[in-house]
CSV table of C-alpha atoms in Angstrom, one decimal:
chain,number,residue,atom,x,y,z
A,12,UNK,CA,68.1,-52.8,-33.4
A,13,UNK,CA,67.9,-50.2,-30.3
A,14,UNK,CA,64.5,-48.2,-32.1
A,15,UNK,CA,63.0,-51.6,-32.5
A,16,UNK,CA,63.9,-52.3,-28.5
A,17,UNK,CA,62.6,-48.6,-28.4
A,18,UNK,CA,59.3,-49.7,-29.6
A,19,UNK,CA,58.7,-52.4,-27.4
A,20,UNK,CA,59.4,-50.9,-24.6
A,21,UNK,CA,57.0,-48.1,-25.7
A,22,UNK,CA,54.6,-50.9,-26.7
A,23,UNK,CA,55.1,-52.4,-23.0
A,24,UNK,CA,54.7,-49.1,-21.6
A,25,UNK,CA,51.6,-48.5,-23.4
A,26,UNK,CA,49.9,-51.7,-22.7
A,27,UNK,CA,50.8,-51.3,-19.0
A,28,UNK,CA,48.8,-47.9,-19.2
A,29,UNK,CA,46.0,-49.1,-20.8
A,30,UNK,CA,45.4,-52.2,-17.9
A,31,UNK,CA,45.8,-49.6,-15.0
A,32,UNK,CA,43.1,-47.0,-17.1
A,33,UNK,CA,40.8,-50.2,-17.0
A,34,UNK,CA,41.5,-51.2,-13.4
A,35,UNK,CA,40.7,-47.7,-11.9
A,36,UNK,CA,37.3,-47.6,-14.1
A,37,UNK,CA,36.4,-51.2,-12.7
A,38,UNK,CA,36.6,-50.0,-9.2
A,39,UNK,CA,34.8,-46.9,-9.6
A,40,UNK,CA,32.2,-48.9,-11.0
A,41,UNK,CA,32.4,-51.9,-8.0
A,42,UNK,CA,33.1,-49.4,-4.7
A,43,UNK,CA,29.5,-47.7,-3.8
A,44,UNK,CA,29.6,-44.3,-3.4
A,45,UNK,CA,28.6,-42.9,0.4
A,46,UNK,CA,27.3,-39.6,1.0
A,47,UNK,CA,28.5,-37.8,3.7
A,48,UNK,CA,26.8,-34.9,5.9
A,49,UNK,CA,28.8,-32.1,6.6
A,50,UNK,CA,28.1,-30.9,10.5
A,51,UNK,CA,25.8,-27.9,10.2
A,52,UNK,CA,26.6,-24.9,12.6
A,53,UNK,CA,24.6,-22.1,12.4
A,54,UNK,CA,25.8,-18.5,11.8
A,55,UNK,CA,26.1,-16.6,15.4
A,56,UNK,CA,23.2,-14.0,15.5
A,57,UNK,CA,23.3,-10.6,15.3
A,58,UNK,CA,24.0,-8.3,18.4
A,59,UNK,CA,21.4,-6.0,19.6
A,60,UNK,CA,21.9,-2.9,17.8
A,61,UNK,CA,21.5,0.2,19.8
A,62,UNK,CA,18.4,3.0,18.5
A,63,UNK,CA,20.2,5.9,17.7
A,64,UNK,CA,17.5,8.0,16.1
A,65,UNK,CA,16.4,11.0,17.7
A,66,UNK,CA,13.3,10.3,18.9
A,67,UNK,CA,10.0,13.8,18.0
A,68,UNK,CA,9.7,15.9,19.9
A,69,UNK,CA,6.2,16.2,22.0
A,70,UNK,CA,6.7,19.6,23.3
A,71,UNK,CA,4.8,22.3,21.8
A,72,UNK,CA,7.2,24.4,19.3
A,73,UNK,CA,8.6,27.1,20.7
A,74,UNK,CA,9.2,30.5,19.0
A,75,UNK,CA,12.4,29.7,16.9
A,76,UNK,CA,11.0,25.7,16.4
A,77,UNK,CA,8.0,27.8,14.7
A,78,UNK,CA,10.0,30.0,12.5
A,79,UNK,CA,12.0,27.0,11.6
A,80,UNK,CA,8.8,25.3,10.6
A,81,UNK,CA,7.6,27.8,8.7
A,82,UNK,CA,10.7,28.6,6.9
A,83,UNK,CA,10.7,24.6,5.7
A,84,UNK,CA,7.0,25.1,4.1
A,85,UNK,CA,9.1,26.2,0.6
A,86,UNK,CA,11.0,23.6,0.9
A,87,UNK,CA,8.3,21.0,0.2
A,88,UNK,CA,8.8,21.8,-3.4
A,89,UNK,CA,12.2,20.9,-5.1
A,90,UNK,CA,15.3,19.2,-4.4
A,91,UNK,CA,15.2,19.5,-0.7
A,92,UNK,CA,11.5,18.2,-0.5
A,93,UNK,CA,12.4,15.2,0.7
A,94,UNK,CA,14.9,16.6,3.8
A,95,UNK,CA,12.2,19.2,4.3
A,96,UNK,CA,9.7,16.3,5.2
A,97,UNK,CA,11.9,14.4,7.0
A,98,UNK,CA,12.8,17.9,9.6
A,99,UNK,CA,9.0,18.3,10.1
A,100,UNK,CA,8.8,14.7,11.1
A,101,UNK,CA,11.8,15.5,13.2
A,102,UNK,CA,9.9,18.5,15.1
A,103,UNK,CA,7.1,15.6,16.0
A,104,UNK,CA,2.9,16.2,15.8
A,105,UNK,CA,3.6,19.9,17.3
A,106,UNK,CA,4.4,20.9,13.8
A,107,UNK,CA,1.2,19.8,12.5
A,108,UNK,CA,-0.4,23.0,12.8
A,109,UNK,CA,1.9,24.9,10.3
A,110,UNK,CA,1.8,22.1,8.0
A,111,UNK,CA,-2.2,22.6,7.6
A,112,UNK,CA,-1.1,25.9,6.3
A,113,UNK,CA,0.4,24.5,3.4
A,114,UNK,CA,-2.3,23.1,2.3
A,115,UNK,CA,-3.9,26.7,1.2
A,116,UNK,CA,-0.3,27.6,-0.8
A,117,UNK,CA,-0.6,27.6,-4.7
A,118,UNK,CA,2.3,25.2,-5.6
A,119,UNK,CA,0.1,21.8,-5.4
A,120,UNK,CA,2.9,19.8,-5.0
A,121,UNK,CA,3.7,21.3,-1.4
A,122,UNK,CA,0.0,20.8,-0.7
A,123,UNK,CA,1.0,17.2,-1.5
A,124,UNK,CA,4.0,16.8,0.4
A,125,UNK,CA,2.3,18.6,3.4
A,126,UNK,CA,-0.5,15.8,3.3
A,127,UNK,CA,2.1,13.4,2.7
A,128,UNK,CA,4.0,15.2,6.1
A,129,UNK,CA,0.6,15.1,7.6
A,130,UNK,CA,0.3,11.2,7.4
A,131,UNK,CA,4.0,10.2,9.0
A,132,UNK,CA,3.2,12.2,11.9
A,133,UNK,CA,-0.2,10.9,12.4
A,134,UNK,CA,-1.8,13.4,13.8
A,135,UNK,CA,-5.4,13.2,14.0
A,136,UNK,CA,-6.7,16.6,15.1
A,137,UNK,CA,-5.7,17.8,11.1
A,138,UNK,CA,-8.2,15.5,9.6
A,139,UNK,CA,-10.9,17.9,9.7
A,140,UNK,CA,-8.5,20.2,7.1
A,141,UNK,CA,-7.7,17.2,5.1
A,142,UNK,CA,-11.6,16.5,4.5
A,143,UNK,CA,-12.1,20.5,3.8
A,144,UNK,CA,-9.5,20.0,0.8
A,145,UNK,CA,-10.5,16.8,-0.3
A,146,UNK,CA,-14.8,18.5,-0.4
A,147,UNK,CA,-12.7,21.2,-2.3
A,148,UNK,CA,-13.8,21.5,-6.4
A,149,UNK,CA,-10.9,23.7,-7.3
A,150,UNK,CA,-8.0,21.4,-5.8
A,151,UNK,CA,-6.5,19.0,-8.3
A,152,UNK,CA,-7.7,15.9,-8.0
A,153,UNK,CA,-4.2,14.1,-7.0
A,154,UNK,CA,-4.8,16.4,-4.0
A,155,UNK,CA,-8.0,15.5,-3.0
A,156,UNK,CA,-7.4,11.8,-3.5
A,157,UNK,CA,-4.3,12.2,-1.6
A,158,UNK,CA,-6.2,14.2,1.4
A,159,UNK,CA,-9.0,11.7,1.9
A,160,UNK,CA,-6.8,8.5,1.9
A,161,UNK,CA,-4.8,10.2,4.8
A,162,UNK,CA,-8.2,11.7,6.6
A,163,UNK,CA,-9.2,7.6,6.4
A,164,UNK,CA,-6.8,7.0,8.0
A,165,UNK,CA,-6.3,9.6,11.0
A,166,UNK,CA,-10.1,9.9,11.6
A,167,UNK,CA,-12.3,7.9,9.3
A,168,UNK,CA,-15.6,9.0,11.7
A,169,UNK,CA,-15.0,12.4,9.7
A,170,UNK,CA,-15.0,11.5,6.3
A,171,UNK,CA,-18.2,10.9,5.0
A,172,UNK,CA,-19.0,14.2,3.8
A,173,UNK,CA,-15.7,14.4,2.0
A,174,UNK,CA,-16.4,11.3,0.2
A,175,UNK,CA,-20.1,12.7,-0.5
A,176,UNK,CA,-18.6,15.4,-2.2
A,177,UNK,CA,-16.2,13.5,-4.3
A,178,UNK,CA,-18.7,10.6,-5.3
A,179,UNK,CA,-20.2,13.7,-7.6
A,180,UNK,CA,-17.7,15.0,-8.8
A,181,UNK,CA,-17.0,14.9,-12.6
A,182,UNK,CA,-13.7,13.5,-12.6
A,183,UNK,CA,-13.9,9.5,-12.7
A,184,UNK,CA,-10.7,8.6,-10.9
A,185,UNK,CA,-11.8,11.2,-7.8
A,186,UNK,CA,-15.4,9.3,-7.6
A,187,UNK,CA,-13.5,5.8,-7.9
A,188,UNK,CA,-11.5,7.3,-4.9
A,189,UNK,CA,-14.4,7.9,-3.1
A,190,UNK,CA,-15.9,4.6,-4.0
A,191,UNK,CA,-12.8,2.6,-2.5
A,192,UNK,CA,-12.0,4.6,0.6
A,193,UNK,CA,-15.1,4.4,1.6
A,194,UNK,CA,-14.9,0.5,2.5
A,195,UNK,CA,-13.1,1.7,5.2
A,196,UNK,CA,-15.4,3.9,6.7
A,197,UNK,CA,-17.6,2.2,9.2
A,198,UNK,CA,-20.4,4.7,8.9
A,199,UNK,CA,-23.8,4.0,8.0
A,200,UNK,CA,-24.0,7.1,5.6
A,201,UNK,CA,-21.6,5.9,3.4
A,202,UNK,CA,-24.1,3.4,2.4
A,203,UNK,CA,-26.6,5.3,0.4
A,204,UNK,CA,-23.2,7.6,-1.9
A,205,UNK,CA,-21.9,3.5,-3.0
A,206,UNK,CA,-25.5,2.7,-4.1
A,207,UNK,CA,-25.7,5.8,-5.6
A,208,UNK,CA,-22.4,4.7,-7.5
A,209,UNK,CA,-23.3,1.7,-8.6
A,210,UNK,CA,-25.1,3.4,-11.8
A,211,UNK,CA,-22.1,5.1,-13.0
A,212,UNK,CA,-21.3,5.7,-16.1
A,213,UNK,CA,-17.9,4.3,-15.9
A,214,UNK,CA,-17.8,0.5,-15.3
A,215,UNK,CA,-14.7,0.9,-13.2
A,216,UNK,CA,-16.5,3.3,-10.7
A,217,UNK,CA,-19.4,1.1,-10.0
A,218,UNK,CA,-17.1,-2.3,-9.8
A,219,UNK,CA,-15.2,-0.8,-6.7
A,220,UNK,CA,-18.7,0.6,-5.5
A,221,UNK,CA,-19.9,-2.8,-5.3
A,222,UNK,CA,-16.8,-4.4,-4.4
A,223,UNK,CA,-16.8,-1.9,-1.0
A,224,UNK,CA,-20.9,-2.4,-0.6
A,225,UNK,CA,-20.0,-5.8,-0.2
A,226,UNK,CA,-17.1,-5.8,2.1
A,227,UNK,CA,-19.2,-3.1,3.9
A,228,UNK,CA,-22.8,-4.1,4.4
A,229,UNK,CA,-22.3,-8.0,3.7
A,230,UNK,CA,-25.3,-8.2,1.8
A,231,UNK,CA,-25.8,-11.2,-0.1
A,232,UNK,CA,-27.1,-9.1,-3.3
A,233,UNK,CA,-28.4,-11.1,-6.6
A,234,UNK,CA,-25.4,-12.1,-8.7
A,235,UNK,CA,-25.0,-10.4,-11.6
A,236,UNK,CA,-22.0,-9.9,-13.8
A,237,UNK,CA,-20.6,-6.8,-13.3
A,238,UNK,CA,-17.7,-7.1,-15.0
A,239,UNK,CA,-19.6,-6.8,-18.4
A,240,UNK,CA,-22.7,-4.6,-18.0
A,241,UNK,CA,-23.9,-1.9,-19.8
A,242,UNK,CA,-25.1,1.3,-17.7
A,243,UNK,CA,-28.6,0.2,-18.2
A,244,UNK,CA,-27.6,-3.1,-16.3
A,245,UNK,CA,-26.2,-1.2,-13.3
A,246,UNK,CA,-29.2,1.1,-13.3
A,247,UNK,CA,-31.8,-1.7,-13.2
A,248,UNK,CA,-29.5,-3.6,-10.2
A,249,UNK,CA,-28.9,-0.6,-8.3
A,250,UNK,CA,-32.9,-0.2,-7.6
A,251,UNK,CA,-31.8,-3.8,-5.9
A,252,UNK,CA,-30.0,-2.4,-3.4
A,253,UNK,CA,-32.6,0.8,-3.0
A,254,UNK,CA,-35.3,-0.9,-1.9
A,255,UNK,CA,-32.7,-3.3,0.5
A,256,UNK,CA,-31.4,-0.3,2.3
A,257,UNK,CA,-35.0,1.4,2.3
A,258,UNK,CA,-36.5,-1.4,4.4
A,259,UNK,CA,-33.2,-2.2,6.5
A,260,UNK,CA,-31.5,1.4,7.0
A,261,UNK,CA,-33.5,2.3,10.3
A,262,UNK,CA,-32.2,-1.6,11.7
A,263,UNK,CA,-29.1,-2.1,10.2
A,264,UNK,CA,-26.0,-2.5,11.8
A,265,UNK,CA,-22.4,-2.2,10.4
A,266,UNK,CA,-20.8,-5.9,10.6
A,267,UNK,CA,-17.6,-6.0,12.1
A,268,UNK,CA,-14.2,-5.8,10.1
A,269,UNK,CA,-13.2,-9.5,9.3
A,270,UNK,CA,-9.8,-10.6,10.7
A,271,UNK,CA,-7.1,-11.8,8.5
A,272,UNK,CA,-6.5,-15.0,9.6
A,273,UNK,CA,-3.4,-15.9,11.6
A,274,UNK,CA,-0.8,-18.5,9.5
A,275,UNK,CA,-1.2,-22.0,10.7
């Protein structure tokens, strides 16, 4: 008698459970849900932080500074390359002149770092050495790639000869050097080397040669594919631009460098 009370209660309970489950589901359904917006508060910004680098120095090196500096050429090479850089950077433009000196030492990879040096300190009064290593046929070419990109870019007004010299030389990666540094030279004698490597024998070359002839001269050439000639091709459209520069080279004047244009 009591388990069968037992049950019923249960039962009761049960039953009881299952009208409340329904109840709560109904009114989820029936109540729309509202979205709320959280108040936004932006994070504080950052305090000034104060420069604590050393500024270079701008005073000529004195005796010990110089004996430092030449004591650091070793360095270039090996685990301390990278400290050794950053101390000549340290002793400012000063130091440039003992850095040119590494660029006549045999281990190439100080010659590197010292052209490397060479660019953080911008010092333009070494780009006539950089243009004597990159005209050099017995550096490596990494080196003479390396030394013309920085000449570019400390004096570009000196460079032509050194990108002359490296249009004819046999190694195709130093002549495709040549071919795209020289878009940035604004010198009317670059002109005639990038025609010249238009005929090359590797398509590569002659695709940056055109590609800098263009962003160079602006000349609205004949379209041809480039992409997909033969050398024959590029000899035949070279003598296009011959006979161009051959009537305009005594008129012609550089454009100016387009701008990028500023973001809307």
């Amino acid at each position: 008698m009591r388990s069968m009370k037992n049950r019923a209660v249960k039962k009761r309970i049960w039953s009881a459970w299952l009208v409340m489950s329904a109840l709560l589901v109904g009114a989820a359904f029936e109540v729309p849900m509202v979205l709320g917006q959280v108040p936004y508060e932006a994070p504080p910004k950052p305090g000034e932080v104060p420069d604590t680098a050393v500024p270079p120095s701008a005073k000529p090196l004195d005796e010990e500074e110089a004996k430092r500096a030449e004591a650091l050429l070793p360095l270039l090479e090996g685990k301390q390359e990278f400290w050794a850089m950053g101390e000549f950077v340290h002793l400012g433009p000063p130091a440039a002149p003992v850095l040119v000196k590494a660029l006549k030492m045999p281990s190439p990879r100080i010659r590197y770092n010292a052209i490397e040096t060479l660019l953080m300190l911008k010092e333009a009064s070494v780009a006539p050495a950089l243009v004597e290593s990159a005209k050099d046929p017995n550096e490596i070419p990494r080196v003479r790639e390396h030394a013309l990109r920085v000449a570019v870019r400390l004096h570009p007004a000196l460079v032509p000869p050194a990108i002359e010299a490296m249009a004819k030389d046999p190694n195709s990666s130093t002549r495709k050097t040549a071919a795209f540094e020289a878009r940035y030279v604004r010198q009317k004698a670059v002109v005639p080397v990038l025609i010249g490597l238009i005929s090359d024998e590797e398509r590569f070359v002659s695709v940056t040669a055109i590609n800098s002839l263009w962003m160079l001269t602006r000349h609205e050439s004949e379209v041809h594919d480039w992409e997909t000639s033969s050398k024959q091709d590029r000899v035949e459209w070279t003598q296009e631009w011959l006979d161009w520069w051959k009537e305009a080279q005594g008129t012609f004047e550089l454009p100016e460098p387009r701008r990028p244009r500023k973001p809307h």
